[in-house]
Coordinates of C-alpha atoms in Angstrom, one line a residue:
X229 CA -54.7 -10.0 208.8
X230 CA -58.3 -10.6 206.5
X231 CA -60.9 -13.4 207.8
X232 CA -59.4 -14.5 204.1
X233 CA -55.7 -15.2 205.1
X234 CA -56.5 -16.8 208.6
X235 CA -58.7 -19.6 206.8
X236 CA -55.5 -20.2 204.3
X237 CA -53.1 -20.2 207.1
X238 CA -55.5 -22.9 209.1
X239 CA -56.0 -24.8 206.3
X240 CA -52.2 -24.8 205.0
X241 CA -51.1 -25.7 208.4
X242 CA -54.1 -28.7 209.1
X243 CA -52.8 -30.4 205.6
X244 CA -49.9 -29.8 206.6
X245 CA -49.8 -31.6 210.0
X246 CA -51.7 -34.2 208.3
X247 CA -49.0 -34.8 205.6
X248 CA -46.4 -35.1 208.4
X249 CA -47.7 -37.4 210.2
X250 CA -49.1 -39.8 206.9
X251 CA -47.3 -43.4 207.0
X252 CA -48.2 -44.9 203.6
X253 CA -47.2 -42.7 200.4
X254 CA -47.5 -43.2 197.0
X255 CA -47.1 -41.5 193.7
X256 CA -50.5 -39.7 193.6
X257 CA -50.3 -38.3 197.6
X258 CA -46.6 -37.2 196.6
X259 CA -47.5 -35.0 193.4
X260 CA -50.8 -33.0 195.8
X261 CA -48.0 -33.3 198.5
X262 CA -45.3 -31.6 196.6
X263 CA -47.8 -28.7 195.0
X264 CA -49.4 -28.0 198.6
X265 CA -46.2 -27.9 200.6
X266 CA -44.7 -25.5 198.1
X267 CA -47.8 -23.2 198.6
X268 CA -47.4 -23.8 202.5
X269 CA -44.1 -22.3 202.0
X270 CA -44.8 -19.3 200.1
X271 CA -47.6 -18.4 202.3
X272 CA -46.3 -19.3 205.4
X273 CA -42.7 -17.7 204.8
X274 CA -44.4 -14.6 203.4
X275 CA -46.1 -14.3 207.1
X276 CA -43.3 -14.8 209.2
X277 CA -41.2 -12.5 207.5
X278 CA -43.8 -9.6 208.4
X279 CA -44.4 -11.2 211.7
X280 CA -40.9 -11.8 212.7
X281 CA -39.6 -7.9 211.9
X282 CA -42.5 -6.9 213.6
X283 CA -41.4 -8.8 216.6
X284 CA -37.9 -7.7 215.8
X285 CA -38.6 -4.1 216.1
X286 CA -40.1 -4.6 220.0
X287 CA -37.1 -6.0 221.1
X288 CA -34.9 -3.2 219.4
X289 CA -33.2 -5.3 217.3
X290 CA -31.7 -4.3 214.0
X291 CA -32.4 -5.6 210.7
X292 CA -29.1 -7.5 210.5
X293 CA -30.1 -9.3 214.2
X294 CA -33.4 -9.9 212.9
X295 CA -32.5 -12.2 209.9
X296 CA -29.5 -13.1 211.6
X297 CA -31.9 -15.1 214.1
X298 CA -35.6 -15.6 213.8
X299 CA -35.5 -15.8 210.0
X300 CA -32.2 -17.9 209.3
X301 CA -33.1 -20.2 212.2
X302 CA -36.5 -21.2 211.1
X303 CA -35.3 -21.3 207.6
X304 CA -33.2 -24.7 208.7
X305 CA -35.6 -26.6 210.4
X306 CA -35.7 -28.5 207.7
X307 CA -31.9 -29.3 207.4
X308 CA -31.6 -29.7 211.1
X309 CA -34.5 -32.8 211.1
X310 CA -32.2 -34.1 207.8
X311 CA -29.3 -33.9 209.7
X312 CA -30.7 -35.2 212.9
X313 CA -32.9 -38.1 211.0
X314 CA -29.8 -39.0 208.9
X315 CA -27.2 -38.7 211.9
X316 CA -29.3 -41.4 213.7
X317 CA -29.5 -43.9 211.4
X318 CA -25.8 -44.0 210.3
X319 CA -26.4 -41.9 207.3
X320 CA -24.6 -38.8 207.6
X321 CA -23.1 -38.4 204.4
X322 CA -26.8 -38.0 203.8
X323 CA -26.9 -35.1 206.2
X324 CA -23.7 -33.2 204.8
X325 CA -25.0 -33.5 201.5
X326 CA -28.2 -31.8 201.9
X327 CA -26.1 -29.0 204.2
X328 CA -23.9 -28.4 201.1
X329 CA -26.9 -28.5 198.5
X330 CA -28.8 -26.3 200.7
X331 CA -25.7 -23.5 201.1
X332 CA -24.7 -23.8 197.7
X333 CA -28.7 -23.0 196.1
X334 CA -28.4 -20.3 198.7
X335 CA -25.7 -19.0 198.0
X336 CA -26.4 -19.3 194.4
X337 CA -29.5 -17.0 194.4
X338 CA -27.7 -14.7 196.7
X339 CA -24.4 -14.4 194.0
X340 CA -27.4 -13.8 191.3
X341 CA -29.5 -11.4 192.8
X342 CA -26.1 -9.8 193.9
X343 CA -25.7 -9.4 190.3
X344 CA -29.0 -9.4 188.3
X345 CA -30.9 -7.2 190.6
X346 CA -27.6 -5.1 191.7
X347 CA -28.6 -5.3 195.4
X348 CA -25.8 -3.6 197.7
X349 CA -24.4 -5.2 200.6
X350 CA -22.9 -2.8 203.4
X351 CA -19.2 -3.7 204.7
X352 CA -21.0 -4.8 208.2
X353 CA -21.2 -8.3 206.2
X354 CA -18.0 -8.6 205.0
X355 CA -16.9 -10.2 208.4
X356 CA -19.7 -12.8 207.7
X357 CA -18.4 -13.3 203.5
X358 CA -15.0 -13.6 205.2
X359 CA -16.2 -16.6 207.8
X360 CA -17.9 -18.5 205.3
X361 CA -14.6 -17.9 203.0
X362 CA -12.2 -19.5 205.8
X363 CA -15.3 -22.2 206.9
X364 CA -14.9 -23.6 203.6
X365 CA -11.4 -23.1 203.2
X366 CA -10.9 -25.7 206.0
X367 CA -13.1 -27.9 204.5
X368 CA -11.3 -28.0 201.0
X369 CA -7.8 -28.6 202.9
X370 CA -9.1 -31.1 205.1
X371 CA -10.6 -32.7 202.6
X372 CA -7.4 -33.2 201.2
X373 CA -6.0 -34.9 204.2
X374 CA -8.2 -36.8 205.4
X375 CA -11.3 -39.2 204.4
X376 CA -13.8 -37.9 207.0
X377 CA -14.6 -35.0 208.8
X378 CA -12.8 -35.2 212.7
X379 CA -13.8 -34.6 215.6
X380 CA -11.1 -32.4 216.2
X381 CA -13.1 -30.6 213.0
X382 CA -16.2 -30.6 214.7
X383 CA -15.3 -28.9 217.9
X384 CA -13.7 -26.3 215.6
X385 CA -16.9 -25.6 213.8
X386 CA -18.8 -25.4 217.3
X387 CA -16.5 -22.8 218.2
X388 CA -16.5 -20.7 214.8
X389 CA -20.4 -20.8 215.5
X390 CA -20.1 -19.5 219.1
X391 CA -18.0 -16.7 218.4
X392 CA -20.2 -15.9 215.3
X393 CA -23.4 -16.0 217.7
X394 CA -21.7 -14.0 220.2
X395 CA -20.6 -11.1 217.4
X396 CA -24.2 -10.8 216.0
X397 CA -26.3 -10.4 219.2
X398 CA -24.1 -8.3 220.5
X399 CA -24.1 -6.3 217.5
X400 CA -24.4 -2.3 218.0
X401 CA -26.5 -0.7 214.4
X402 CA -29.3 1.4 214.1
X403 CA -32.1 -0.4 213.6
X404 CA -33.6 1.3 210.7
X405 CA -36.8 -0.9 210.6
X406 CA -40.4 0.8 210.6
X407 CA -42.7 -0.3 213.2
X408 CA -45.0 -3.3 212.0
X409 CA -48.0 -5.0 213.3
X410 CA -47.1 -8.0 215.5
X411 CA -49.1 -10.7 216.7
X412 CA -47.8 -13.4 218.7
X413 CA -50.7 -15.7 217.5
X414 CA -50.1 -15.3 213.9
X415 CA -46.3 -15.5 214.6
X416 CA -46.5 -19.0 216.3
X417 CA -49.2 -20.3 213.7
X418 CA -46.8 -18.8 210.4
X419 CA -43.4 -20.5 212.4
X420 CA -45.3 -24.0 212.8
X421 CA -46.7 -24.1 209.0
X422 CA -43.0 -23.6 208.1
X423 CA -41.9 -26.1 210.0
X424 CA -44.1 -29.2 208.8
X425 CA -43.6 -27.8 205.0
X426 CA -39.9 -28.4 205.4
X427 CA -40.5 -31.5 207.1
X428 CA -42.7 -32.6 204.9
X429 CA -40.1 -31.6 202.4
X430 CA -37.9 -34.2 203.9
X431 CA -40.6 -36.7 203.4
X432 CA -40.7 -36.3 200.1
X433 CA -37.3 -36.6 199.4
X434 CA -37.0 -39.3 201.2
X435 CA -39.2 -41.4 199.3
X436 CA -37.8 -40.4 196.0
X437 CA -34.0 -41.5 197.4
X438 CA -36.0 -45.0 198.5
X439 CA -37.5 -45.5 195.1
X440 CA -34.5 -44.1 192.9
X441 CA -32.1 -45.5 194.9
X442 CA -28.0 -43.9 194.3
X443 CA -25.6 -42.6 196.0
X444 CA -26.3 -41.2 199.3
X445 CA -24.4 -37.6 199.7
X446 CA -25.9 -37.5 195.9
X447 CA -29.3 -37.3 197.2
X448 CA -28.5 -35.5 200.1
X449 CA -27.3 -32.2 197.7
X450 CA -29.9 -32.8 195.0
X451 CA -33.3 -33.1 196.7
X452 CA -32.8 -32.6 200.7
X453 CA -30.1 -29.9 199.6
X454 CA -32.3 -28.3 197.3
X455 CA -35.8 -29.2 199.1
X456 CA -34.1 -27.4 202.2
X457 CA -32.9 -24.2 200.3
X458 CA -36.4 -23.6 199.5
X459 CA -37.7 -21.8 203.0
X460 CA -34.2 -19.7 202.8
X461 CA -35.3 -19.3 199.3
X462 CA -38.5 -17.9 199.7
X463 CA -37.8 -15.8 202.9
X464 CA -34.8 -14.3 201.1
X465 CA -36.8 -13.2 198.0
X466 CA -40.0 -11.8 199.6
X467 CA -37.4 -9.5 202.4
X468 CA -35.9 -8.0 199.0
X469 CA -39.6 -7.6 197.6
X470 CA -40.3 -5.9 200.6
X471 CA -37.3 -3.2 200.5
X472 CA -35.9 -5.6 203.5
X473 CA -32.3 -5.4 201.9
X474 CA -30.3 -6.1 205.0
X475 CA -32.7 -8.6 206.8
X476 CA -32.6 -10.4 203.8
X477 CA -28.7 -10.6 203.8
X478 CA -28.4 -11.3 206.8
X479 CA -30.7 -14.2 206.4
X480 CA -28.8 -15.9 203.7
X481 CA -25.3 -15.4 205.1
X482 CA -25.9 -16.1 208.7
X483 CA -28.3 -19.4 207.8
X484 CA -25.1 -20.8 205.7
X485 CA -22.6 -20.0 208.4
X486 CA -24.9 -21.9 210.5
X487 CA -25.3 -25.0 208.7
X488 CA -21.5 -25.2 207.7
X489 CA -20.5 -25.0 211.8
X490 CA -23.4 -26.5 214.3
X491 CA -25.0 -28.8 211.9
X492 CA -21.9 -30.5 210.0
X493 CA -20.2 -30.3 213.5
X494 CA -23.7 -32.0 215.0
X495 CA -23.7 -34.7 212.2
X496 CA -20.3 -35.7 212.8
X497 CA -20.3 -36.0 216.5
X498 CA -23.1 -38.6 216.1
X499 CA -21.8 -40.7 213.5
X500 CA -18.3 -40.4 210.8
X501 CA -19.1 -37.9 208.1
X502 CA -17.3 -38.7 204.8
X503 CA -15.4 -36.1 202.4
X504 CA -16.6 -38.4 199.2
X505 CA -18.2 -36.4 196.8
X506 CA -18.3 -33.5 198.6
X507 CA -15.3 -31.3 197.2
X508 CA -16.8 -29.8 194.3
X509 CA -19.6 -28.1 196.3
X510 CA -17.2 -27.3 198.8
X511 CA -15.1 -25.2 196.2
X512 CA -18.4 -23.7 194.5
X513 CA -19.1 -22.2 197.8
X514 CA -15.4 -21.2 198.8
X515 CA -15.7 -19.1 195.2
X516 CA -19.2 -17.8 195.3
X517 CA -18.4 -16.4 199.1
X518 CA -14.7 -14.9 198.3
X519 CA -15.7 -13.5 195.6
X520 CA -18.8 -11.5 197.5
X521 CA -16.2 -10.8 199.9
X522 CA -13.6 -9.2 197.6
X523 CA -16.9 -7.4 196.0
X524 CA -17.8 -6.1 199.0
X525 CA -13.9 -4.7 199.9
X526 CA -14.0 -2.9 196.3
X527 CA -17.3 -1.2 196.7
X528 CA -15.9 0.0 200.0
X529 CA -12.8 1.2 198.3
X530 CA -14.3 2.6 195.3
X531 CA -16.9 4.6 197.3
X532 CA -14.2 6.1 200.0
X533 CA -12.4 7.1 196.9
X534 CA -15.5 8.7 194.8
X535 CA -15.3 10.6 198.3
X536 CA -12.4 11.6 198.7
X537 CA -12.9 13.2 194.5
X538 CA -15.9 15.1 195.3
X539 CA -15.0 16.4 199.0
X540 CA -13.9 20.4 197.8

């Protein structure tokens, strides 16, 4: 890494610690705040993704492992402090708003790419497509049924999210990733400038929901929801840019699953998490993630067929 990028990752990640930790904000800190945090992001996330397949390819993991865990876990820092902070403070229709915001941008520029740019997704994610599909499935009918999520619901969740855990780990693929430089340093440095961005990101939003006031799930999906898509965002985009097809993927799918089990399941366990307002975006995800899955189950038949034609 150039004497040039070093001095932009110190200074991103000083202004951002600063911002963090900044108790009076008005309109004039907010607009610099909002510009520089965004840049923090797209710098900082640009890093880590080169830094954290680098690290991935020492510990023999495969592209689908690697944005399956460092890159989808960083990239909800954010909505884990929204969750957490919300939670706490009795809020957590706040919480489940910002975790469907969140999954529905990111699913939304996944469905688009999926389309725009024709990226191809291999049938080793159509088990993942087909989680998310039943995750939200038992939202929508619970939501039918009942005016908050139980606890009974929660414990479900945690166990979806074990089992999912447990499959990708242990998951056998060849890991079809070229050797890249690694440094621990600028690893650690990269992961803690995108974890006060989104933090800061949750700052900001927050003092927009103080000043504007409105409903709370409302702000939940509009500015934490779409505040915290941003990292996933970002990290999803530059993995394509850099022929990453499959770490990218696996980044957006496994980052949604996560936030739809362990952190609605989280939220509710600390305080009553209400279905109001929530069953549109619950039915805009349950569409945008059967119909990847059916994709997905076409291509699959459509190519074993265009086989099966050209085999003499």
């Amino acid at each position: 890494m150039s004497f040039k990028g070093i001095f932009c990752l110190i200074f991103l990640l000083l202004f951002s610690i600063i911002f963090a930790f900044i108790s009076t904000l008005n309109l004039f800190i907010i607009i610099g705040g909002v510009v520089l945090t965004i840049i923090s992001f797209a710098f900082g996330a640009d890093i880590f993704v080169d830094e954290a397949i680098g690290l991935g390819t020492k510990l023999r993991l495969t592209k689908m492992q690697t944005g399956a865990t460092f890159l989808s876990f960083l990239s909800i820092v954010d909505e884990i402090f929204v969750v957490l902070n919300s939670s706490l403070r009795g809020y957590s229709s706040i919480s489940f708003g910002a975790v469907e915001g969140s999954n529905l941008v990111a699913m939304g520029v996944f469905l688009i790419s999926v389309i725009v740019l024709g990226i191809s997704i291999k049938k080793e994610f159509s088990f993942d497509l087909a989680l998310l599909t039943l995750i939200m499935l038992i939202l929508l009918i619970s939501s039918f049924y009942y005016t908050s999520i139980s606890i009974f619901l929660a414990i479900l969740l945690i166990i979806i999210f074990i089992v999912y855990i447990t499959r990708i780990t242990g998951h056998k693929g060849t890991l079809g990733i070229q050797e890249h430089s690694y440094s621990f340093t600028i690893f650690v440095a990269s992961a803690l400038l995108v974890y006060f961005a989104s933090q800061n990101i949750v700052t900001i939003s927050n003092y927009f929901y103080i000043t504007l006031g409105n409903n709370l799930f409302f702000w939940g999906l509009i500015i934490a929801g779409v505040a915290g898509s941003i990292p996933e965002g970002i990290m999803f985009l530059i993995s394509l840019r850099r022929n990453e097809t499959d770490t990218a993927i696996g980044l957006i799918l496994s980052s949604s699953i996560y936030k739809a089990t362990i952190l609605v399941a989280i939220a509710t366990l600390i305080s009553p998490v209400a279905f109001k307002g929530s069953r549109f975006s619950i039915i805009a995800l349950l569409g945008i993630s059967a119909f990847l899955f059916v994709y997905v189950l076409l291509r699959g038949v459509m190519s074993k067929n265009h086989k099966n034609i050209t085999m003499p």
